[in-house]
Short mmCIF file of C-alpha atoms in Angstrom, two decimals:
data_model
loop_
_atom_site.label_atom_id
_atom_site.label_comp_id
_atom_site.label_asym_id
_atom_site.label_seq_id
_atom_site.Cartn_x
_atom_site.Cartn_y
_atom_site.Cartn_z
CA MET F 22 72.90 39.47 148.85
CA ILE F 23 71.98 35.99 147.61
CA ASN F 24 74.64 33.32 148.16
CA GLU F 25 76.12 31.57 145.15
CA ASP F 26 74.55 28.21 144.35
CA ILE F 27 77.06 25.35 144.23
CA ARG F 28 75.62 24.29 140.86
CA VAL F 29 76.34 27.75 139.46
CA LYS F 30 79.98 27.49 140.54
CA GLN F 31 80.38 24.12 138.85
CA ILE F 32 78.74 25.34 135.62
CA ARG F 33 80.90 28.49 135.55
CA GLU F 34 84.10 26.46 135.95
CA MET F 35 83.03 24.07 133.19
CA TRP F 36 82.07 26.99 130.94
CA LYS F 37 85.53 28.54 131.42
CA ARG F 38 87.32 25.27 130.54
CA TRP F 39 85.28 24.61 127.42
CA TYR F 40 85.40 28.27 126.35
CA ASP F 41 89.22 28.34 126.61
CA ALA F 42 89.44 25.08 124.66
CA ARG F 43 87.76 26.58 121.60
CA LYS F 44 89.73 29.86 121.57
CA ASP F 45 91.85 28.93 118.54
CA TRP F 46 88.77 27.92 116.52
CA GLU F 47 87.03 31.11 117.60
CA THR F 48 89.90 33.28 116.33
CA GLN F 49 89.86 31.54 112.95
CA ALA F 50 86.07 31.71 112.69
CA ARG F 51 86.08 35.44 113.45
CA GLU F 52 88.67 35.98 110.72
CA ASP F 53 86.44 33.96 108.37
CA ILE F 54 83.61 36.43 109.06
CA ASP F 55 85.94 39.36 108.35
CA PHE F 56 86.97 37.85 105.00
CA TYR F 57 83.30 37.32 104.09
CA LEU F 58 82.52 40.97 104.98
CA GLY F 59 85.48 42.22 102.93
CA ASN F 60 87.73 43.20 105.87
CA GLN F 61 90.71 41.22 104.60
CA PHE F 62 93.66 43.41 105.60
CA SER F 63 95.29 43.96 108.96
CA GLU F 64 96.18 47.44 110.15
CA GLN F 65 99.84 46.86 109.27
CA GLU F 66 98.93 45.77 105.73
CA ILE F 67 96.72 48.83 105.23
CA ASP F 68 99.55 51.13 106.36
CA GLU F 69 101.92 49.40 103.94
CA LEU F 70 99.48 49.83 101.04
CA SER F 71 98.98 53.49 101.95
CA SER F 72 102.75 54.06 101.89
CA ARG F 73 102.73 52.69 98.31
CA ASN F 74 99.81 54.97 97.41
CA GLN F 75 97.60 51.92 96.78
CA SER F 76 93.98 51.31 97.71
CA SER F 77 93.12 48.87 100.50
CA VAL F 78 90.07 47.54 98.65
CA PRO F 79 90.47 43.76 98.11
CA LEU F 80 89.46 41.90 94.97
CA ASP F 81 86.83 39.97 96.92
CA ARG F 82 85.97 36.62 95.35
CA LEU F 83 84.72 34.89 98.50
CA TYR F 84 81.57 36.96 99.05
CA SER F 85 80.03 36.18 95.67
CA ALA F 86 80.90 32.48 95.97
CA ILE F 87 79.34 32.20 99.46
CA GLU F 88 76.18 34.03 98.39
CA GLN F 89 75.78 31.80 95.34
CA PHE F 90 76.33 28.72 97.51
CA LYS F 91 73.61 29.90 99.91
CA ALA F 92 71.28 30.59 96.99
CA ILE F 93 71.69 27.03 95.65
CA ILE F 94 71.33 25.35 99.07
CA THR F 95 68.17 27.32 99.93
CA SER F 96 66.66 27.38 96.42
CA LYS F 97 64.00 24.87 97.45
CA THR F 98 62.02 25.23 100.64
CA PRO F 99 63.17 22.60 103.18
CA LYS F 100 60.68 20.90 105.48
CA PHE F 101 60.05 18.26 108.09
CA SER F 102 58.00 15.23 107.24
CA ALA F 103 57.04 11.88 108.77
CA VAL F 104 56.35 8.57 107.09
CA GLY F 105 55.11 5.28 108.55
CA ARG F 106 57.33 2.23 108.45
CA GLU F 107 54.35 0.10 107.40
CA ASP F 108 50.80 0.64 106.17
CA SER F 109 49.28 0.48 109.67
CA ASP F 110 51.39 3.50 110.73
CA ASN F 111 50.28 5.83 107.92
CA LYS F 112 47.42 7.40 109.87
CA VAL F 113 49.52 8.49 112.84
CA ALA F 114 52.36 9.45 110.46
CA ASN F 115 50.00 11.85 108.69
CA VAL F 116 49.13 13.43 112.04
CA TRP F 117 52.79 13.96 112.85
CA LYS F 118 53.47 15.27 109.37
CA VAL F 119 50.95 18.05 109.90
CA ILE F 120 52.31 18.80 113.39
CA LEU F 121 55.90 19.07 112.12
CA GLU F 122 54.86 21.32 109.24
CA TYR F 123 52.87 23.44 111.70
CA ILE F 124 55.95 23.87 113.92
CA TRP F 125 58.08 24.69 110.84
CA ASP F 126 55.71 27.50 109.81
CA LEU F 127 55.32 28.72 113.40
CA SER F 128 59.10 29.02 113.77
CA ASP F 129 59.66 30.80 110.42
CA GLY F 130 61.64 27.75 109.34
CA ASN F 131 62.71 29.09 105.92
CA GLU F 132 64.41 32.16 107.42
CA VAL F 133 65.98 30.16 110.26
CA PHE F 134 67.28 27.57 107.80
CA LYS F 135 68.96 30.21 105.65
CA GLN F 136 70.72 31.78 108.62
CA VAL F 137 72.01 28.38 109.75
CA VAL F 138 73.32 27.74 106.21
CA HIS F 139 75.06 31.13 106.36
CA ASP F 140 76.86 30.22 109.60
CA TYR F 141 77.60 26.77 108.13
CA ALA F 142 79.33 28.28 105.08
CA VAL F 143 81.14 31.21 106.76
CA THR F 144 82.23 29.94 110.20
CA GLY F 145 82.00 26.19 109.49
CA LEU F 146 79.36 25.54 112.16
CA GLY F 147 75.68 26.39 112.39
CA TYR F 148 73.21 25.52 115.14
CA PHE F 149 69.50 24.77 115.33
CA TYR F 150 67.89 25.13 118.76
CA ALA F 151 64.59 23.43 119.64
CA TYR F 152 62.71 24.75 122.66
CA ILE F 153 59.26 25.19 124.21
CA ASP F 154 57.87 28.73 124.18
CA VAL F 155 55.80 28.58 127.37
CA ASN F 156 54.06 31.92 126.72
CA ALA F 157 52.79 31.08 123.23
CA ASP F 158 49.17 30.07 122.52
CA TYR F 159 47.90 32.05 125.54
CA GLY F 160 50.08 30.24 128.03
CA ARG F 161 49.57 26.70 126.74
CA GLY F 162 52.95 26.78 125.04
CA GLU F 163 54.26 25.82 121.63
CA VAL F 164 57.23 23.78 120.45
CA LYS F 165 59.48 25.97 118.29
CA PHE F 166 63.02 26.13 116.95
CA ASN F 167 65.46 28.87 116.08
CA TYR F 168 69.11 29.35 115.14
CA VAL F 169 71.81 30.42 117.58
CA ASP F 170 75.10 32.13 116.89
CA PRO F 171 77.94 29.55 116.96
CA PHE F 172 79.95 31.76 119.32
CA ARG F 173 77.24 31.42 121.97
CA VAL F 174 77.63 27.63 122.22
CA VAL F 175 80.46 25.76 123.95
CA VAL F 176 80.82 21.99 123.80
CA ASP F 177 82.84 19.36 125.62
CA PRO F 178 86.14 19.33 123.64
CA ASN F 179 86.37 15.54 124.07
CA ALA F 180 83.36 14.96 121.78
CA ARG F 181 84.15 12.96 118.65
CA ASN F 182 80.67 12.33 117.27
CA LYS F 183 79.65 14.49 114.31
CA TYR F 184 76.51 15.65 116.14
CA PHE F 185 78.21 15.77 119.59
CA ASP F 186 76.14 12.84 120.91
CA ASP F 187 79.07 11.65 123.03
CA ALA F 188 79.68 15.10 124.57
CA ASN F 189 79.51 15.38 128.35
CA GLY F 190 77.32 18.43 127.86
CA MET F 191 76.61 21.58 125.89
CA MET F 192 76.15 25.17 127.05
CA LEU F 193 74.31 28.09 125.50
CA SER F 194 75.26 31.59 126.65
CA THR F 195 73.01 34.62 126.32
CA ILE F 196 74.24 38.12 127.24
CA LEU F 197 71.31 40.26 128.43
CA THR F 198 70.93 43.72 129.88
CA LYS F 199 69.12 44.21 133.18
CA LEU F 200 66.04 45.53 131.36
CA GLN F 201 65.98 42.48 129.07
CA VAL F 202 66.22 40.13 132.06
CA MET F 203 63.31 41.91 133.78
CA ASP F 204 61.19 41.60 130.64
CA LEU F 205 61.95 37.89 130.19
CA TYR F 206 61.49 36.93 133.87
CA PRO F 207 58.84 39.18 135.49
CA LYS F 208 59.14 37.30 138.81
CA LEU F 209 62.57 38.87 139.27
CA ASN F 210 60.77 42.23 139.62
CA GLU F 211 59.23 41.16 142.95
CA VAL F 212 60.13 43.43 145.88
CA VAL F 213 62.19 41.64 148.55
CA ASP F 214 62.92 44.67 150.77
CA GLU F 215 60.21 47.33 150.94
CA LYS F 216 62.39 49.57 153.14
CA ASP F 217 65.08 50.00 150.49
CA ASP F 218 62.68 49.25 147.62
CA LYS F 219 64.94 46.40 146.52
CA LYS F 220 63.82 43.89 143.94
CA LEU F 221 65.01 40.34 143.47
CA ILE F 222 66.94 41.38 140.35
CA ASP F 223 68.93 43.83 142.50
CA GLU F 224 70.17 40.92 144.63
CA ILE F 225 71.67 39.15 141.60
CA GLU F 226 75.24 40.08 140.75
CA PRO F 227 75.95 40.92 137.11
CA TYR F 228 78.37 38.23 135.97
CA TYR F 229 79.89 39.37 132.73
CA GLU F 230 83.57 38.89 131.95
CA ASP F 231 83.61 39.19 128.19
CA ASP F 232 81.17 39.05 125.32
CA THR F 233 80.97 35.66 123.65
CA TYR F 234 81.33 37.34 120.24
CA PRO F 235 85.10 37.74 119.59
CA SER F 236 86.72 40.97 118.47
CA SER F 237 88.18 41.40 115.01
CA THR F 238 91.91 41.29 114.35
CA ASN F 239 91.56 42.87 110.89
CA GLN F 240 90.98 46.50 110.07
CA LYS F 241 87.37 47.42 109.32
CA THR F 242 87.50 48.78 105.75
CA THR F 243 83.95 48.11 104.52
CA GLY F 244 82.03 50.02 107.22
CA SER F 245 80.52 46.78 108.57
CA PHE F 246 79.18 46.54 112.11
CA THR F 247 79.37 43.34 114.16
CA PRO F 248 78.26 42.65 117.77
CA ASP F 249 81.74 43.35 119.15
CA ASN F 250 81.56 46.91 117.72
CA ILE F 251 78.23 47.85 119.31
CA LYS F 252 78.23 45.90 122.59
CA ASP F 253 79.19 48.99 124.65
CA LEU F 254 77.17 51.64 122.82
CA ASP F 255 74.31 51.48 125.34
CA TYR F 256 74.92 52.99 128.75
CA GLY F 257 72.95 54.25 131.72
CA GLU F 258 70.43 52.69 134.07
CA GLY F 259 69.37 49.15 133.17
CA SER F 260 72.30 48.54 130.80
CA GLU F 261 74.20 46.28 133.21
CA LYS F 262 75.10 43.00 131.53
CA TYR F 263 74.15 39.53 132.79
CA GLN F 264 75.18 36.15 131.42
CA LEU F 265 72.42 33.57 131.26
CA ILE F 266 73.83 30.05 130.78
CA GLU F 267 71.69 27.09 129.74
CA TYR F 268 73.55 23.89 130.57
CA PHE F 269 72.40 20.69 128.86
CA SER F 270 73.57 17.38 130.34
CA LYS F 271 72.54 13.72 130.15
CA VAL F 272 70.74 11.99 133.03
CA GLN F 273 69.14 8.58 133.53
CA VAL F 274 65.37 8.74 134.12
CA PRO F 275 63.26 5.77 135.31
CA TYR F 276 60.36 4.59 133.12
CA TYR F 277 57.94 1.70 133.56
CA ARG F 278 56.83 -0.72 130.86
CA VAL F 279 53.31 -1.82 131.88
CA THR F 280 51.79 -4.81 130.05
CA ASN F 281 48.31 -6.29 130.38
CA MET F 282 49.06 -10.02 130.19
CA LYS F 283 45.51 -10.85 129.02
CA THR F 284 45.17 -8.37 126.16
CA ALA F 285 48.93 -7.88 125.46
CA GLU F 286 48.33 -4.11 125.56
CA GLU F 287 51.48 -2.21 126.55
CA ARG F 288 52.07 1.32 127.79
CA ILE F 289 55.15 3.29 128.82
CA LEU F 290 54.68 5.42 131.95
CA ASP F 291 56.98 7.90 133.62
CA LYS F 292 57.54 8.07 137.37
CA GLU F 293 54.68 10.48 138.14
CA THR F 294 52.15 8.70 135.94
CA MET F 295 53.19 5.33 137.36
CA ALA F 296 52.67 6.53 140.94
CA GLU F 297 49.16 7.70 140.06
CA PHE F 298 48.41 4.49 138.16
CA ILE F 299 49.60 2.11 140.88
CA SER F 300 47.77 4.01 143.63
CA GLU F 301 44.44 2.52 142.53
CA PRO F 302 43.59 -0.61 144.59
CA VAL F 303 42.31 -2.50 141.54
CA VAL F 304 45.57 -1.95 139.68
CA MET F 305 47.65 -2.90 142.71
CA SER F 306 45.68 -6.14 143.05
CA ALA F 307 46.12 -6.90 139.35
CA VAL F 308 49.89 -6.38 139.67
CA GLN F 309 50.07 -8.72 142.65
CA ASP F 310 48.04 -11.38 140.80
CA GLY F 311 50.31 -11.15 137.75
CA ILE F 312 47.57 -9.81 135.44
CA ILE F 313 49.60 -6.64 134.92
CA ASP F 314 53.34 -6.95 134.45
CA VAL F 315 55.52 -3.97 135.42
CA VAL F 316 59.16 -3.66 134.30
CA GLU F 317 61.30 -0.69 135.38
CA VAL F 318 63.81 0.60 132.85
CA THR F 319 66.07 3.66 132.68
CA GLN F 320 66.31 5.92 129.67
CA THR F 321 68.68 8.75 128.78
CA ARG F 322 67.14 12.20 128.89
CA ILE F 323 68.53 15.72 128.58
CA LYS F 324 68.52 17.84 131.73
CA LEU F 325 68.43 21.64 131.40
CA THR F 326 69.89 23.82 134.15
CA CYS F 327 69.52 27.58 133.61
CA THR F 328 71.70 29.94 135.66
CA LEU F 329 71.70 33.73 135.99
CA GLY F 330 74.35 35.45 138.06
CA GLN F 331 74.83 33.39 141.22
CA ILE F 332 71.41 31.69 141.18
CA VAL F 333 69.76 28.79 139.34
CA LEU F 334 66.66 30.09 137.58
CA TYR F 335 65.17 26.67 136.92
CA GLU F 336 65.90 23.02 136.24
CA ARG F 337 63.87 20.69 134.07
CA THR F 338 64.25 17.34 132.35
CA LEU F 339 63.41 17.43 128.65
CA ASN F 340 61.63 14.53 126.99
CA THR F 341 64.42 13.88 124.50
CA ASP F 342 67.63 11.88 124.42
CA ILE F 343 69.13 14.19 121.75
CA TYR F 344 70.62 17.55 122.67
CA PRO F 345 68.12 20.27 121.62
CA ILE F 346 71.06 22.29 120.25
CA VAL F 347 71.65 20.52 116.93
CA PRO F 348 75.00 21.26 115.21
CA VAL F 349 75.42 21.59 111.45
CA PRO F 350 79.17 21.04 110.87
CA ASN F 351 80.68 21.88 107.49
CA ILE F 352 84.13 20.35 106.92
CA TRP F 353 84.14 17.97 109.87
CA THR F 354 87.54 17.41 111.51
CA ASN F 355 86.49 14.69 114.00
CA THR F 356 86.35 17.40 116.70
CA PRO F 357 83.78 19.98 117.80
CA TYR F 358 85.73 22.55 115.74
CA PRO F 359 84.98 22.07 112.00
CA MET F 360 86.32 24.17 109.14
CA SER F 361 84.41 26.47 106.81
CA ASP F 362 84.53 27.03 103.07
CA VAL F 363 85.90 30.53 103.72
CA ARG F 364 88.78 29.15 105.79
CA LYS F 365 89.59 26.67 103.04
CA ASN F 366 90.01 29.55 100.58
CA LYS F 367 91.50 32.35 102.68
CA GLY F 368 95.00 31.52 101.43
CA PHE F 369 93.87 31.84 97.81
CA GLN F 370 92.13 35.15 98.61
CA ARG F 371 95.30 36.52 100.21
CA PHE F 372 97.27 35.34 97.17
CA LEU F 373 94.78 37.10 94.90
CA ASN F 374 95.08 40.35 96.87
CA LYS F 375 98.89 40.14 96.76
CA THR F 376 98.88 39.49 93.02
CA MET F 377 96.65 42.50 92.38
CA SER F 378 98.95 44.62 94.56
CA LEU F 379 101.96 43.62 92.41
CA ILE F 380 100.07 44.34 89.18
CA THR F 381 99.00 47.72 90.57
CA SER F 382 102.58 48.53 91.56
CA HIS F 383 103.75 47.76 88.00
CA ALA F 384 100.98 49.95 86.58
CA GLN F 385 102.05 52.81 88.85
CA ALA F 386 105.67 52.40 87.78
CA SER F 387 104.65 52.39 84.10
CA SER F 388 102.32 55.40 84.28
CA GLY F 389 104.58 57.58 86.45
CA LEU F 390 108.07 57.20 84.92
CA LYS F 391 111.02 58.19 87.10
CA LEU F 392 113.63 60.65 85.78
CA LEU F 393 117.28 59.81 86.46
CA ILE F 394 119.79 62.66 86.18
CA PRO F 395 123.57 62.55 86.70
CA GLN F 396 124.66 63.84 90.09
CA GLY F 397 125.76 67.48 89.92
CA SER F 398 124.18 68.21 86.50
CA VAL F 399 121.34 70.27 88.08
CA ASP F 400 121.85 72.91 90.74
CA ASP F 401 118.32 72.89 92.25
CA ILE F 402 116.40 69.56 92.21
CA GLU F 403 113.21 71.14 93.60
CA GLU F 404 113.18 73.75 90.82
CA LEU F 405 113.67 70.95 88.27
CA GLU F 406 110.65 69.09 89.69
CA ARG F 407 108.50 72.25 89.43
CA ASP F 408 109.65 72.99 85.88
CA TRP F 409 109.19 69.38 84.84
CA ALA F 410 105.43 69.73 85.46
CA ASN F 411 105.34 72.72 83.08
CA PRO F 412 105.05 71.54 79.44
CA ASN F 413 106.60 74.79 78.12
CA ALA F 414 109.50 75.04 80.55
CA THR F 415 113.13 75.45 79.50
CA ILE F 416 115.37 73.38 81.77
CA GLU F 417 119.07 74.09 82.04
CA TYR F 418 121.56 71.31 82.98
CA ASP F 419 125.29 70.53 82.64
CA SER F 420 125.68 67.94 79.86
CA SER F 421 129.28 67.23 80.82
CA PHE F 422 127.95 65.08 83.67
CA GLY F 423 125.77 63.05 81.30
CA GLU F 424 122.23 63.16 79.91
CA PRO F 425 119.00 62.54 81.91
CA HIS F 426 117.04 59.42 80.98
CA PHE F 427 113.92 57.39 81.91
CA PRO F 428 114.37 53.81 83.17
CA SER F 429 111.56 51.84 81.52
CA PRO F 430 110.09 48.96 83.62
CA GLN F 431 110.11 45.46 82.26
CA PRO F 432 106.71 44.52 80.78
CA LEU F 433 104.65 41.99 82.70
CA SER F 434 104.31 38.61 81.06
CA ASN F 435 100.90 37.30 80.05
CA SER F 436 101.18 34.51 82.65
CA VAL F 437 101.23 37.10 85.45
CA MET F 438 98.20 38.90 84.02
CA GLN F 439 96.33 35.59 83.84
CA LEU F 440 97.22 34.67 87.43
CA PRO F 441 94.15 36.39 89.03
CA GLN F 442 91.81 34.38 86.78
CA LEU F 443 93.63 31.17 87.73
CA ILE F 444 93.30 31.94 91.46
CA GLU F 445 89.59 32.77 91.06
CA LYS F 446 89.11 29.47 89.27
CA TYR F 447 90.67 27.57 92.19
CA ILE F 448 88.41 29.38 94.66
CA ASP F 449 85.38 28.48 92.54
CA LEU F 450 86.62 24.89 92.29
CA ASN F 451 86.95 24.56 96.07
CA MET F 452 83.52 26.06 96.61
CA GLY F 453 81.87 24.05 93.86
CA ILE F 454 80.52 27.32 92.41
CA PHE F 455 81.42 28.36 88.85
CA GLU F 456 80.92 31.53 86.82
CA MET F 457 78.38 29.85 84.56
CA MET F 458 76.21 29.13 87.61
CA GLN F 459 76.29 32.84 88.48
CA GLY F 460 74.86 33.90 85.15
CA ASN F 461 78.07 34.53 83.20
CA SER F 462 77.09 33.79 79.59
CA GLU F 463 80.69 33.83 78.40
CA ALA F 464 81.47 30.75 80.50
CA ALA F 465 78.41 28.83 79.28
CA PRO F 466 78.28 26.39 76.32
CA ARG F 467 76.69 27.53 73.08
CA THR F 468 73.60 25.33 73.26
CA SER F 469 70.88 25.46 75.93
CA SER F 470 70.90 21.67 76.44
CA ALA F 471 74.64 21.67 77.16
CA THR F 472 74.19 24.62 79.51
CA MET F 473 71.49 22.77 81.49
CA MET F 474 73.69 19.67 81.62
CA MET F 475 76.67 21.65 82.93
CA GLU F 476 74.39 23.40 85.43
CA ASP F 477 73.26 20.03 86.77
CA PHE F 478 76.83 18.71 86.96
CA GLY F 479 77.97 21.89 88.73
CA GLN F 480 75.34 21.58 91.45
CA ARG F 481 76.35 18.07 92.50
CA ARG F 482 78.88 19.37 95.04
CA SER F 483 76.28 21.71 96.53
CA LYS F 484 73.71 18.92 96.63
CA SER F 485 76.17 16.74 98.51
CA LYS F 486 76.59 19.46 101.13
CA LEU F 487 72.81 19.85 101.23
CA ARG F 488 72.51 16.17 102.20
CA ASP F 489 74.82 16.89 105.17
CA VAL F 490 72.66 19.84 106.24
CA GLU F 491 69.54 17.71 105.89
CA GLY F 492 71.11 15.17 108.25
CA SER F 493 71.10 17.84 110.96
CA LEU F 494 67.60 18.88 109.89
CA LYS F 495 66.42 15.31 110.44
CA ARG F 496 67.87 15.30 113.97
CA LEU F 497 66.14 18.59 114.69
CA GLY F 498 62.87 16.96 113.59
CA GLN F 499 63.52 14.07 115.97
CA VAL F 500 64.08 16.47 118.87
CA ILE F 501 60.89 18.36 118.03
CA TYR F 502 59.00 15.07 117.76
CA ASN F 503 60.17 14.08 121.25
CA LEU F 504 59.35 17.47 122.78
CA ALA F 505 55.95 17.68 121.08
CA LYS F 506 54.95 14.20 122.22
CA LYS F 507 55.34 15.26 125.85
CA HIS F 508 54.15 18.85 125.54
CA TYR F 509 50.96 18.51 123.50
CA ASN F 510 49.02 16.54 126.13
CA PHE F 511 45.90 18.69 125.73
CA LYS F 512 43.30 18.95 123.01
CA LYS F 513 44.65 21.00 120.14
CA THR F 514 43.83 21.44 116.46
CA PHE F 515 46.70 21.84 113.98
CA ARG F 516 45.96 23.47 110.64
CA ILE F 517 48.31 23.77 107.67
CA VAL F 518 47.47 25.73 104.51
CA GLN F 519 48.91 24.00 101.44
CA PRO F 520 50.24 25.87 98.36
CA ASN F 521 47.01 25.03 96.48
CA ASN F 522 45.04 26.63 99.35
CA ASP F 523 43.83 23.26 100.69
CA ILE F 524 43.79 23.01 104.48
CA ASN F 525 45.11 19.97 106.34
CA GLU F 526 43.63 19.75 109.83
CA PHE F 527 44.11 17.29 112.67
CA THR F 528 42.90 17.40 116.26
CA VAL F 529 44.97 15.55 118.87
CA ASN F 530 44.02 14.26 122.32
CA SER F 531 40.32 14.56 121.47
CA GLY F 532 38.09 12.39 123.65
CA LEU F 533 35.49 10.10 122.07
CA TYR F 534 32.50 9.46 124.37
CA ASP F 535 29.81 6.77 124.43
CA ASP F 536 26.45 8.22 123.31
CA LYS F 537 24.51 6.26 125.95
CA THR F 538 26.71 6.33 129.04
CA ASN F 539 28.59 9.52 128.14
CA GLU F 540 31.76 7.85 129.38
CA LEU F 541 35.16 8.28 127.77
CA LYS F 542 35.90 5.39 125.40
CA THR F 543 39.15 6.39 123.69
CA ILE F 544 41.32 9.41 123.08
CA GLU F 545 41.78 10.02 119.37
CA ASN F 546 45.35 10.80 118.26
CA ASP F 547 46.80 10.51 121.78
CA LEU F 548 50.36 11.79 121.27
CA THR F 549 51.53 11.04 124.80
CA ILE F 550 51.34 7.23 124.54
CA GLY F 551 54.09 5.01 123.21
CA GLN F 552 56.85 5.41 120.67
CA PHE F 553 55.18 5.48 117.27
CA ASP F 554 56.69 3.46 114.47
CA ILE F 555 57.39 6.39 112.14
CA ARG F 556 60.44 7.99 110.55
CA VAL F 557 61.08 11.72 110.80
CA ILE F 558 62.83 13.07 107.70
CA GLY F 559 64.16 16.49 106.78
CA ASN F 560 64.73 17.39 103.16
CA SER F 561 64.09 19.85 100.36
#
């Protein structure tokens, strides 16, 4: 059996601390998901409604509001773009614009963006995740991004920055079966003991305490299935569960600023490139003579440590100073645990369900009137109940005890009947979504110009939230820019098909040679050199 790596022990302990710290937020977020799915009653509340002969179907106002909010936010296709800070930077900015659009299309950015907006609205926190797919493009790799479930990410609870820049670290958990692990990491299939036919994966202990997706506290009334319902449906060989943890932390990495004092040309080299550069005798002599000036500096970079069971799968330093897991917080609370629009309106939704229950109870009392009879006036109550259902029955009673009568319930006031509409209005007001925006003609003005004006006014709240989402989208673009600058160090052609069927095409790291000497003169669009003076933007 493989011994546990000390780094794995430290990461597990940190995971446990950070996971316990977010438990309260996790419980609330899971309840938010239940309310969105329509599971808004606990088991005790359903039993109480059943005892009153009432249905447990809620008057769900949250689902339609969330779906309309998502429709407005994603109505226009978002994108990455890059612009130069001055005219001399436009050429390289155009190259990066095409590269960013290429990565957006390659990662199915529209679908990923909509899922992040969904998590943003329902749980209060969505996540983008930028990574390098090493198997793409026939092993040359591609920079991509995806969304991750907010329950899979734990963050240092001491973080106070909106994008968790001041966090001590972030962790991403992935629960995999043995078969999934073997597919993702074929090297774990290598035989380590031919006698017992043991593979490396057999030496790794399944470490799986609990699924990161929390269980529901409400009763499932809509027939919905969530990961906590189906996590144990698979069984048999290869279904053992493993927890793969990707731990992102900040480290200081040395870089070298190399300047040619004669030409004022400057380059930034990392440790490996600097060692190769300084090994040449001519360069060493130039450094000693002061022709080339070398200044060592340290820069913050993100270190990735990936653990599986009791082993460390790999460690690598990413060429970015921003965590590749980019949060999209909704109602930010100055902590890593923001609120969602659903949580803001759960109290109103419960109030709406309670109001409808009271109205239903009054309707039941009005439609099924109770018969009150004086005690002793009827010999057999059960016979009276059977005869009462017969419209032609003759019922005998003793009038000396008094006459039977029906107690009529008090009529409900109009204010009570209008209460559901008032509650729905408050939910719409909190969400910034109104009935007119959902196609209700009765709530729209009479003229088309006034309708368009009200539509524009109504979308201002949603547009404000869209600006917040685009702030995270911009940071994602910056992470992808940093990763791509390091990764695409080989010749590659990027092609983007525009809506008008025009094709934008750029080739990077393409060598230009002298026609006479056939020697390399320059490298066109060299992405690996320098920090370009461009701005990465993310918008719709």
